[in-house]
Amino acid sequence: MKKTILTAGLLGFGATKTLQYSSENYPEETHRYFWSKIVNKYYNGSPKNCTHKNFDKVHYLASKIMKYRLFPKVQVDDLEVDLSIKYGEYTFKNPLGSAAGIDKASVMIDGLSNLGFGFVEVGDLSLEPEKWTEKPAYIDCYQKGIIERKSVIWKNVYYNSGIQVAVANMWNRQNKILDKKFTPISDTLVGLTIVPSKTTIDSIPYLIKSDYEQCIEVIVEFSDYIVINITERDKSKRKVAALLREENELRKLIKMVRNKLIMTLGKVAALEYSKIDPQSSQNEVIDISQEVRKVIYRNSLISKNNVPLIFLKVDSYLSEEEYKTIAKICEEEHVDGIVVGSTVPINVGLKDKSQRIFKEEVALGGAGGEITQKYSNSALKTLYTLTKGNKLLISNGGISTGKDMYERMSNGANLVQIYSALFLRGPYAAKYILEEFSQILKNNNETAQSIIGKNSKV
């Protein structure tokens, strides 16, 4: 037994050192070559290979590597340009984050931070676990493969272990931090994305808002920001998403979420206040907000001790009227920001029928990668104009290079996220993108903060 453990340890140490040497000494082309072999083995060719079992294999392996931080930490702090983004009391060390969907159980936060991301978004999280459907989960069915095509087909991959599992993992991580078993990267911000469970949507849709409310109560102490996701994640949820975009319904949802946030923080503050010695505070005016900050700072897994921001996540292919409604409500209900862009319905971007993968639009999933760029850019410019640049905008969809990132921020994004790029460029995608982005800023003598919205009208 001891021999087996020793052998495994030596192999793990050797693999880690190999990865570190590889990341420092081999060019991106080499990494992409080996990465493409892995991805194409599991996700291309015959559709029968594109199943959720194969996806699970790679995702499980990636989650373990990230959880135990086996990928060497990359250096993105010495790029000679100011990449920081400030918004209110928050400072993002760089504007590139990992999108929801990569870490669905709060186990990859530190691993993703080590890869260079400025912030990590966990989710989507629902009250109840969402399992795979019985149908295959096609990841990509283009003949050329996803590496060459620069787009990914995600089908039937909207699953998660449930919000309780994610919170349990957060507490476990926090205990390790308190026991000084490891030190996290202190300036990486963490967001949590919440959605209603499939059971609620299918069986008791009138309780959808209650799902969001209950999620808030569970996660309020664990996040720098909370994302209310009302996107059309698949065909079965489009009717629900459309309902939530109606002005009255959306306003009710946001008010309910904000009230629950305030109530939960109030309970936290009251608990902390009850611990104060009455004699020592008899002649003092107690700032309750400071008590909230103390508890959040002590109990949370996040890097800052500020009250969480509230964001709304919307699709990138809505009508201008829908965006006007969203912008108006976000302003009036004091929503801090908007996450815009996600996958698009698989056949939306393929006008030529000969290019279509499926004869009809599939029930679940969507297309990600380069195919979503025009939708994300258009929606971003519209929302930047409608919000007059006063809301924090996070954009994702089709970002895989530093040039893409520069364009997106110039169109109004304060922050950007990637997902498909990790499959297209490999695990060091964040490093490559930030290096390319920094070089553009350096050539133009600019900072990340200074380019936000320069190509959009206010």
PDB file of N, CA and C in Angstrom, residues 54-136:
ATOM      1  N   ASN A  54     -18.239  10.740 -22.083  1.00  0.00           N
ATOM      2  CA  ASN A  54     -16.930  11.254 -22.483  1.00  0.00           C
ATOM      3  C   ASN A  54     -16.706  12.648 -21.924  1.00  0.00           C
ATOM      4  N   PHE A  55     -17.767  13.480 -21.973  1.00  0.00           N
ATOM      5  CA  PHE A  55     -17.654  14.821 -21.401  1.00  0.00           C
ATOM      6  C   PHE A  55     -17.332  14.729 -19.919  1.00  0.00           C
ATOM      7  N   ASP A  56     -18.011  13.811 -19.220  1.00  0.00           N
ATOM      8  CA  ASP A  56     -17.770  13.635 -17.795  1.00  0.00           C
ATOM      9  C   ASP A  56     -16.330  13.238 -17.502  1.00  0.00           C
ATOM     10  N   LYS A  57     -15.760  12.383 -18.362  1.00  0.00           N
ATOM     11  CA  LYS A  57     -14.386  11.934 -18.153  1.00  0.00           C
ATOM     12  C   LYS A  57     -13.424  13.115 -18.129  1.00  0.00           C
ATOM     13  N   VAL A  58     -13.533  13.964 -19.156  1.00  0.00           N
ATOM     14  CA  VAL A  58     -12.628  15.103 -19.258  1.00  0.00           C
ATOM     15  C   VAL A  58     -12.938  16.135 -18.183  1.00  0.00           C
ATOM     16  N   HIS A  59     -14.230  16.396 -17.944  1.00  0.00           N
ATOM     17  CA  HIS A  59     -14.599  17.395 -16.944  1.00  0.00           C
ATOM     18  C   HIS A  59     -14.205  16.930 -15.546  1.00  0.00           C
ATOM     19  N   TYR A  60     -14.366  15.642 -15.272  1.00  0.00           N
ATOM     20  CA  TYR A  60     -13.972  15.093 -13.971  1.00  0.00           C
ATOM     21  C   TYR A  60     -12.466  15.229 -13.776  1.00  0.00           C
ATOM     22  N   LEU A  61     -11.706  14.880 -14.811  1.00  0.00           N
ATOM     23  CA  LEU A  61     -10.250  14.994 -14.738  1.00  0.00           C
ATOM     24  C   LEU A  61      -9.837  16.451 -14.532  1.00  0.00           C
ATOM     25  N   ALA A  62     -10.465  17.356 -15.294  1.00  0.00           N
ATOM     26  CA  ALA A  62     -10.144  18.784 -15.169  1.00  0.00           C
ATOM     27  C   ALA A  62     -10.474  19.297 -13.775  1.00  0.00           C
ATOM     28  N   SER A  63     -11.617  18.873 -13.233  1.00  0.00           N
ATOM     29  CA  SER A  63     -12.015  19.342 -11.903  1.00  0.00           C
ATOM     30  C   SER A  63     -11.031  18.880 -10.836  1.00  0.00           C
ATOM     31  N   LYS A  64     -10.512  17.656 -10.975  1.00  0.00           N
ATOM     32  CA  LYS A  64      -9.540  17.158 -10.005  1.00  0.00           C
ATOM     33  C   LYS A  64      -8.220  17.914 -10.121  1.00  0.00           C
ATOM     34  N   ILE A  65      -7.789  18.160 -11.358  1.00  0.00           N
ATOM     35  CA  ILE A  65      -6.548  18.906 -11.576  1.00  0.00           C
ATOM     36  C   ILE A  65      -6.669  20.307 -10.995  1.00  0.00           C
ATOM     37  N   MET A  66      -7.832  20.950 -11.233  1.00  0.00           N
ATOM     38  CA  MET A  66      -8.049  22.300 -10.720  1.00  0.00           C
ATOM     39  C   MET A  66      -8.179  22.288  -9.197  1.00  0.00           C
ATOM     40  N   LYS A  67      -8.913  21.312  -8.678  1.00  0.00           N
ATOM     41  CA  LYS A  67      -9.152  21.240  -7.234  1.00  0.00           C
ATOM     42  C   LYS A  67      -7.845  21.147  -6.459  1.00  0.00           C
ATOM     43  N   TYR A  68      -6.930  20.317  -6.953  1.00  0.00           N
ATOM     44  CA  TYR A  68      -5.663  20.121  -6.255  1.00  0.00           C
ATOM     45  C   TYR A  68      -4.547  21.011  -6.809  1.00  0.00           C
ATOM     46  N   ARG A  69      -4.923  21.940  -7.681  1.00  0.00           N
ATOM     47  CA  ARG A  69      -4.016  22.968  -8.205  1.00  0.00           C
ATOM     48  C   ARG A  69      -2.753  22.352  -8.815  1.00  0.00           C
ATOM     49  N   LEU A  70      -2.950  21.333  -9.664  1.00  0.00           N
ATOM     50  CA  LEU A  70      -1.816  20.637 -10.272  1.00  0.00           C
ATOM     51  C   LEU A  70      -1.233  21.399 -11.455  1.00  0.00           C
ATOM     52  N   PHE A  71      -2.060  22.250 -12.099  1.00  0.00           N
ATOM     53  CA  PHE A  71      -1.502  23.105 -13.136  1.00  0.00           C
ATOM     54  C   PHE A  71      -0.633  24.160 -12.464  1.00  0.00           C
ATOM     55  N   PRO A  72       0.576  24.374 -12.927  1.00  0.00           N
ATOM     56  CA  PRO A  72       1.445  25.386 -12.327  1.00  0.00           C
ATOM     57  C   PRO A  72       0.828  26.776 -12.437  1.00  0.00           C
ATOM     58  N   LYS A  73       1.075  27.596 -11.437  1.00  0.00           N
ATOM     59  CA  LYS A  73       0.572  28.966 -11.449  1.00  0.00           C
ATOM     60  C   LYS A  73       1.272  29.766 -12.543  1.00  0.00           C
ATOM     61  N   VAL A  74       0.486  30.442 -13.366  1.00  0.00           N
ATOM     62  CA  VAL A  74       1.064  31.253 -14.435  1.00  0.00           C
ATOM     63  C   VAL A  74       1.246  32.681 -13.941  1.00  0.00           C
ATOM     64  N   GLN A  75       2.224  33.368 -14.499  1.00  0.00           N
ATOM     65  CA  GLN A  75       2.520  34.737 -14.105  1.00  0.00           C
ATOM     66  C   GLN A  75       1.883  35.714 -15.093  1.00  0.00           C
ATOM     67  N   VAL A  76       0.894  36.463 -14.613  1.00  0.00           N
ATOM     68  CA  VAL A  76       0.274  37.487 -15.464  1.00  0.00           C
ATOM     69  C   VAL A  76       0.339  38.864 -14.797  1.00  0.00           C
ATOM     70  N   ASP A  77       1.096  38.941 -13.696  1.00  0.00           N
ATOM     71  CA  ASP A  77       1.194  40.209 -12.967  1.00  0.00           C
ATOM     72  C   ASP A  77       2.353  41.077 -13.445  1.00  0.00           C
ATOM     73  N   ASP A  78       3.153  40.562 -14.377  1.00  0.00           N
ATOM     74  CA  ASP A  78       4.331  41.305 -14.825  1.00  0.00           C
ATOM     75  C   ASP A  78       4.221  41.678 -16.305  1.00  0.00           C
ATOM     76  N   LEU A  79       3.015  42.053 -16.741  1.00  0.00           N
ATOM     77  CA  LEU A  79       2.781  42.339 -18.160  1.00  0.00           C
ATOM     78  C   LEU A  79       3.001  43.807 -18.519  1.00  0.00           C
ATOM     79  N   GLU A  80       3.474  44.601 -17.575  1.00  0.00           N
ATOM     80  CA  GLU A  80       3.925  45.984 -17.815  1.00  0.00           C
ATOM     81  C   GLU A  80       2.806  46.948 -18.208  1.00  0.00           C
ATOM     82  N   VAL A  81       1.555  46.560 -18.028  1.00  0.00           N
ATOM     83  CA  VAL A  81       0.432  47.478 -18.241  1.00  0.00           C
ATOM     84  C   VAL A  81      -0.546  47.304 -17.088  1.00  0.00           C
ATOM     85  N   ASP A  82      -1.349  48.338 -16.861  1.00  0.00           N
ATOM     86  CA  ASP A  82      -2.333  48.291 -15.780  1.00  0.00           C
ATOM     87  C   ASP A  82      -3.588  47.581 -16.274  1.00  0.00           C
ATOM     88  N   LEU A  83      -3.823  46.371 -15.772  1.00  0.00           N
ATOM     89  CA  LEU A  83      -4.981  45.586 -16.188  1.00  0.00           C
ATOM     90  C   LEU A  83      -6.143  45.681 -15.203  1.00  0.00           C
ATOM     91  N   SER A  84      -5.962  46.372 -14.098  1.00  0.00           N
ATOM     92  CA  SER A  84      -6.988  46.392 -13.056  1.00  0.00           C
ATOM     93  C   SER A  84      -8.231  47.164 -13.494  1.00  0.00           C
ATOM     94  N   ILE A  85      -9.382  46.698 -13.015  1.00  0.00           N
ATOM     95  CA  ILE A  85     -10.663  47.347 -13.284  1.00  0.00           C
ATOM     96  C   ILE A  85     -11.318  47.663 -11.945  1.00  0.00           C
ATOM     97  N   LYS A  86     -11.669  48.919 -11.742  1.00  0.00           N
ATOM     98  CA  LYS A  86     -12.297  49.341 -10.490  1.00  0.00           C
ATOM     99  C   LYS A  86     -13.784  49.596 -10.711  1.00  0.00           C
ATOM    100  N   TYR A  87     -14.580  49.107  -9.758  1.00  0.00           N
ATOM    101  CA  TYR A  87     -16.017  49.369  -9.787  1.00  0.00           C
ATOM    102  C   TYR A  87     -16.503  49.463  -8.347  1.00  0.00           C
ATOM    103  N   GLY A  88     -16.855  50.669  -7.923  1.00  0.00           N
ATOM    104  CA  GLY A  88     -17.273  50.867  -6.545  1.00  0.00           C
ATOM    105  C   GLY A  88     -16.152  50.505  -5.590  1.00  0.00           C
ATOM    106  N   GLU A  89     -16.467  49.650  -4.627  1.00  0.00           N
ATOM    107  CA  GLU A  89     -15.478  49.228  -3.635  1.00  0.00           C
ATOM    108  C   GLU A  89     -14.647  48.037  -4.104  1.00  0.00           C
ATOM    109  N   TYR A  90     -14.940  47.560  -5.289  1.00  0.00           N
ATOM    110  CA  TYR A  90     -14.267  46.367  -5.799  1.00  0.00           C
ATOM    111  C   TYR A  90     -13.167  46.721  -6.793  1.00  0.00           C
ATOM    112  N   THR A  91     -12.106  45.943  -6.769  1.00  0.00           N
ATOM    113  CA  THR A  91     -11.046  46.048  -7.766  1.00  0.00           C
ATOM    114  C   THR A  91     -10.764  44.656  -8.319  1.00  0.00           C
ATOM    115  N   PHE A  92     -10.974  44.492  -9.619  1.00  0.00           N
ATOM    116  CA  PHE A  92     -10.653  43.234 -10.297  1.00  0.00           C
ATOM    117  C   PHE A  92      -9.212  43.341 -10.795  1.00  0.00           C
ATOM    118  N   LYS A  93      -8.370  42.401 -10.440  1.00  0.00           N
ATOM    119  CA  LYS A  93      -6.948  42.510 -10.772  1.00  0.00           C
ATOM    120  C   LYS A  93      -6.707  42.484 -12.277  1.00  0.00           C
ATOM    121  N   ASN A  94      -7.566  41.789 -13.014  1.00  0.00           N
ATOM    122  CA  ASN A  94      -7.565  41.871 -14.472  1.00  0.00           C
ATOM    123  C   ASN A  94      -8.983  41.568 -14.953  1.00  0.00           C
ATOM    124  N   PRO A  95      -9.342  41.988 -16.160  1.00  0.00           N
ATOM    125  CA  PRO A  95     -10.739  41.899 -16.589  1.00  0.00           C
ATOM    126  C   PRO A  95     -11.159  40.573 -17.207  1.00  0.00           C
ATOM    127  N   LEU A  96     -10.326  39.545 -17.121  1.00  0.00           N
ATOM    128  CA  LEU A  96     -10.657  38.258 -17.737  1.00  0.00           C
ATOM    129  C   LEU A  96     -11.078  37.251 -16.674  1.00  0.00           C
ATOM    130  N   GLY A  97     -12.289  36.712 -16.834  1.00  0.00           N
ATOM    131  CA  GLY A  97     -12.798  35.745 -15.873  1.00  0.00           C
ATOM    132  C   GLY A  97     -13.236  34.451 -16.526  1.00  0.00           C
ATOM    133  N   SER A  98     -13.439  33.439 -15.702  1.00  0.00           N
ATOM    134  CA  SER A  98     -13.980  32.163 -16.196  1.00  0.00           C
ATOM    135  C   SER A  98     -15.496  32.217 -16.087  1.00  0.00           C
ATOM    136  N   ALA A  99     -16.181  31.849 -17.162  1.00  0.00           N
ATOM    137  CA  ALA A  99     -17.639  31.938 -17.198  1.00  0.00           C
ATOM    138  C   ALA A  99     -18.279  30.817 -16.390  1.00  0.00           C
ATOM    139  N   ALA A 100     -19.526  31.031 -16.010  1.00  0.00           N
ATOM    140  CA  ALA A 100     -20.288  29.985 -15.334  1.00  0.00           C
ATOM    141  C   ALA A 100     -20.391  28.767 -16.244  1.00  0.00           C
ATOM    142  N   GLY A 101     -20.310  27.596 -15.643  1.00  0.00           N
ATOM    143  CA  GLY A 101     -20.385  26.360 -16.414  1.00  0.00           C
ATOM    144  C   GLY A 101     -19.109  25.551 -16.333  1.00  0.00           C
ATOM    145  N   ILE A 102     -17.996  26.241 -16.059  1.00  0.00           N
ATOM    146  CA  ILE A 102     -16.723  25.523 -15.919  1.00  0.00           C
ATOM    147  C   ILE A 102     -16.662  24.862 -14.545  1.00  0.00           C
ATOM    148  N   ASP A 103     -16.886  25.661 -13.512  1.00  0.00           N
ATOM    149  CA  ASP A 103     -16.921  25.140 -12.145  1.00  0.00           C
ATOM    150  C   ASP A 103     -18.367  25.150 -11.664  1.00  0.00           C
ATOM    151  N   LYS A 104     -18.959  23.981 -11.546  1.00  0.00           N
ATOM    152  CA  LYS A 104     -20.357  23.868 -11.142  1.00  0.00           C
ATOM    153  C   LYS A 104     -20.519  23.442  -9.683  1.00  0.00           C
ATOM    154  N   ALA A 105     -19.398  23.293  -8.975  1.00  0.00           N
ATOM    155  CA  ALA A 105     -19.492  22.783  -7.607  1.00  0.00           C
ATOM    156  C   ALA A 105     -18.513  23.448  -6.649  1.00  0.00           C
ATOM    157  N   SER A 106     -17.939  24.583  -7.028  1.00  0.00           N
ATOM    158  CA  SER A 106     -17.015  25.333  -6.167  1.00  0.00           C
ATOM    159  C   SER A 106     -15.766  24.541  -5.796  1.00  0.00           C
ATOM    160  N   VAL A 107     -15.242  23.778  -6.755  1.00  0.00           N
ATOM    161  CA  VAL A 107     -14.027  23.003  -6.478  1.00  0.00           C
ATOM    162  C   VAL A 107     -12.830  23.495  -7.294  1.00  0.00           C
ATOM    163  N   MET A 108     -13.057  24.412  -8.234  1.00  0.00           N
ATOM    164  CA  MET A 108     -11.974  24.836  -9.123  1.00  0.00           C
ATOM    165  C   MET A 108     -11.518  26.275  -8.886  1.00  0.00           C
ATOM    166  N   ILE A 109     -12.028  26.927  -7.858  1.00  0.00           N
ATOM    167  CA  ILE A 109     -11.766  28.355  -7.662  1.00  0.00           C
ATOM    168  C   ILE A 109     -10.274  28.665  -7.660  1.00  0.00           C
ATOM    169  N   ASP A 110      -9.511  27.946  -6.857  1.00  0.00           N
ATOM    170  CA  ASP A 110      -8.080  28.230  -6.732  1.00  0.00           C
ATOM    171  C   ASP A 110      -7.292  27.749  -7.944  1.00  0.00           C
ATOM    172  N   GLY A 111      -7.715  26.622  -8.518  1.00  0.00           N
ATOM    173  CA  GLY A 111      -7.047  26.134  -9.725  1.00  0.00           C
ATOM    174  C   GLY A 111      -7.195  27.093 -10.883  1.00  0.00           C
ATOM    175  N   LEU A 112      -8.400  27.640 -11.066  1.00  0.00           N
ATOM    176  CA  LEU A 112      -8.631  28.617 -12.133  1.00  0.00           C
ATOM    177  C   LEU A 112      -7.886  29.918 -11.851  1.00  0.00           C
ATOM    178  N   SER A 113      -7.828  30.307 -10.583  1.00  0.00           N
ATOM    179  CA  SER A 113      -7.070  31.511 -10.212  1.00  0.00           C
ATOM    180  C   SER A 113      -5.607  31.364 -10.591  1.00  0.00           C
ATOM    181  N   ASN A 114      -5.058  30.173 -10.388  1.00  0.00           N
ATOM    182  CA  ASN A 114      -3.659  29.921 -10.728  1.00  0.00           C
ATOM    183  C   ASN A 114      -3.384  30.034 -12.219  1.00  0.00           C
ATOM    184  N   LEU A 115      -4.429  29.867 -13.041  1.00  0.00           N
ATOM    185  CA  LEU A 115      -4.259  29.942 -14.493  1.00  0.00           C
ATOM    186  C   LEU A 115      -4.320  31.369 -15.016  1.00  0.00           C
ATOM    187  N   GLY A 116      -4.531  32.347 -14.120  1.00  0.00           N
ATOM    188  CA  GLY A 116      -4.455  33.744 -14.528  1.00  0.00           C
ATOM    189  C   GLY A 116      -5.761  34.504 -14.533  1.00  0.00           C
ATOM    190  N   PHE A 117      -6.871  33.855 -14.217  1.00  0.00           N
ATOM    191  CA  PHE A 117      -8.159  34.539 -14.246  1.00  0.00           C
ATOM    192  C   PHE A 117      -8.254  35.578 -13.133  1.00  0.00           C
ATOM    193  N   GLY A 118      -8.840  36.729 -13.469  1.00  0.00           N
ATOM    194  CA  GLY A 118      -9.009  37.792 -12.484  1.00  0.00           C
ATOM    195  C   GLY A 118     -10.206  37.582 -11.588  1.00  0.00           C
ATOM    196  N   PHE A 119     -11.164  36.817 -12.050  1.00  0.00           N
ATOM    197  CA  PHE A 119     -12.327  36.461 -11.236  1.00  0.00           C
ATOM    198  C   PHE A 119     -12.890  35.138 -11.737  1.00  0.00           C
ATOM    199  N   VAL A 120     -13.572  34.433 -10.850  1.00  0.00           N
ATOM    200  CA  VAL A 120     -14.104  33.102 -11.157  1.00  0.00           C
ATOM    201  C   VAL A 120     -15.597  33.095 -10.861  1.00  0.00           C
ATOM    202  N   GLU A 121     -16.379  32.598 -11.810  1.00  0.00           N
ATOM    203  CA  GLU A 121     -17.829  32.514 -11.612  1.00  0.00           C
ATOM    204  C   GLU A 121     -18.233  31.049 -11.493  1.00  0.00           C
ATOM    205  N   VAL A 122     -18.882  30.714 -10.397  1.00  0.00           N
ATOM    206  CA  VAL A 122     -19.324  29.348 -10.131  1.00  0.00           C
ATOM    207  C   VAL A 122     -20.800  29.209 -10.501  1.00  0.00           C
ATOM    208  N   GLY A 123     -21.151  28.122 -11.150  1.00  0.00           N
ATOM    209  CA  GLY A 123     -22.562  27.915 -11.495  1.00  0.00           C
ATOM    210  C   GLY A 123     -22.695  27.235 -12.838  1.00  0.00           C
ATOM    211  N   ASP A 124     -23.929  27.157 -13.316  1.00  0.00           N
ATOM    212  CA  ASP A 124     -25.161  27.612 -12.700  1.00  0.00           C
ATOM    213  C   ASP A 124     -25.535  26.693 -11.544  1.00  0.00           C
ATOM    214  N   LEU A 125     -26.093  27.299 -10.463  1.00  0.00           N
ATOM    215  CA  LEU A 125     -26.476  26.541  -9.289  1.00  0.00           C
ATOM    216  C   LEU A 125     -27.982  26.626  -9.087  1.00  0.00           C
ATOM    217  N   SER A 126     -28.604  25.498  -8.816  1.00  0.00           N
ATOM    218  CA  SER A 126     -30.039  25.453  -8.538  1.00  0.00           C
ATOM    219  C   SER A 126     -30.267  24.748  -7.207  1.00  0.00           C
ATOM    220  N   LEU A 127     -31.471  24.911  -6.648  1.00  0.00           N
ATOM    221  CA  LEU A 127     -31.770  24.301  -5.353  1.00  0.00           C
ATOM    222  C   LEU A 127     -31.631  22.786  -5.400  1.00  0.00           C
ATOM    223  N   GLU A 128     -32.089  22.197  -6.494  1.00  0.00           N
ATOM    224  CA  GLU A 128     -32.013  20.749  -6.654  1.00  0.00           C
ATOM    225  C   GLU A 128     -30.998  20.396  -7.731  1.00  0.00           C
ATOM    226  N   PRO A 129     -30.336  19.261  -7.598  1.00  0.00           N
ATOM    227  CA  PRO A 129     -29.386  18.835  -8.644  1.00  0.00           C
ATOM    228  C   PRO A 129     -30.090  18.646  -9.982  1.00  0.00           C
ATOM    229  N   GLU A 130     -29.381  18.963 -11.057  1.00  0.00           N
ATOM    230  CA  GLU A 130     -29.894  18.708 -12.403  1.00  0.00           C
ATOM    231  C   GLU A 130     -29.010  17.650 -13.039  1.00  0.00           C
ATOM    232  N   LYS A 131     -29.619  16.554 -13.453  1.00  0.00           N
ATOM    233  CA  LYS A 131     -28.866  15.435 -14.011  1.00  0.00           C
ATOM    234  C   LYS A 131     -28.875  15.481 -15.528  1.00  0.00           C
ATOM    235  N   TRP A 132     -28.000  14.646 -16.095  1.00  0.00           N
ATOM    236  CA  TRP A 132     -27.971  14.497 -17.545  1.00  0.00           C
ATOM    237  C   TRP A 132     -29.305  13.953 -18.029  1.00  0.00           C
ATOM    238  N   THR A 133     -29.691  14.337 -19.233  1.00  0.00           N
ATOM    239  CA  THR A 133     -30.844  13.705 -19.858  1.00  0.00           C
ATOM    240  C   THR A 133     -30.405  12.356 -20.424  1.00  0.00           C
ATOM    241  N   GLU A 134     -31.358  11.574 -20.884  1.00  0.00           N
ATOM    242  CA  GLU A 134     -31.025  10.252 -21.414  1.00  0.00           C
ATOM    243  C   GLU A 134     -30.375  10.334 -22.790  1.00  0.00           C
ATOM    244  N   LYS A 135     -30.612  11.445 -23.493  1.00  0.00           N
ATOM    245  CA  LYS A 135     -30.058  11.575 -24.840  1.00  0.00           C
ATOM    246  C   LYS A 135     -28.565  11.880 -24.767  1.00  0.00           C
ATOM    247  N   PRO A 136     -27.810  11.579 -25.837  1.00  0.00           N
ATOM    248  CA  PRO A 136     -26.380  11.897 -25.845  1.00  0.00           C
ATOM    249  C   PRO A 136     -26.142  13.395 -25.698  1.00  0.00           C
TER     250      PRO A 136
END
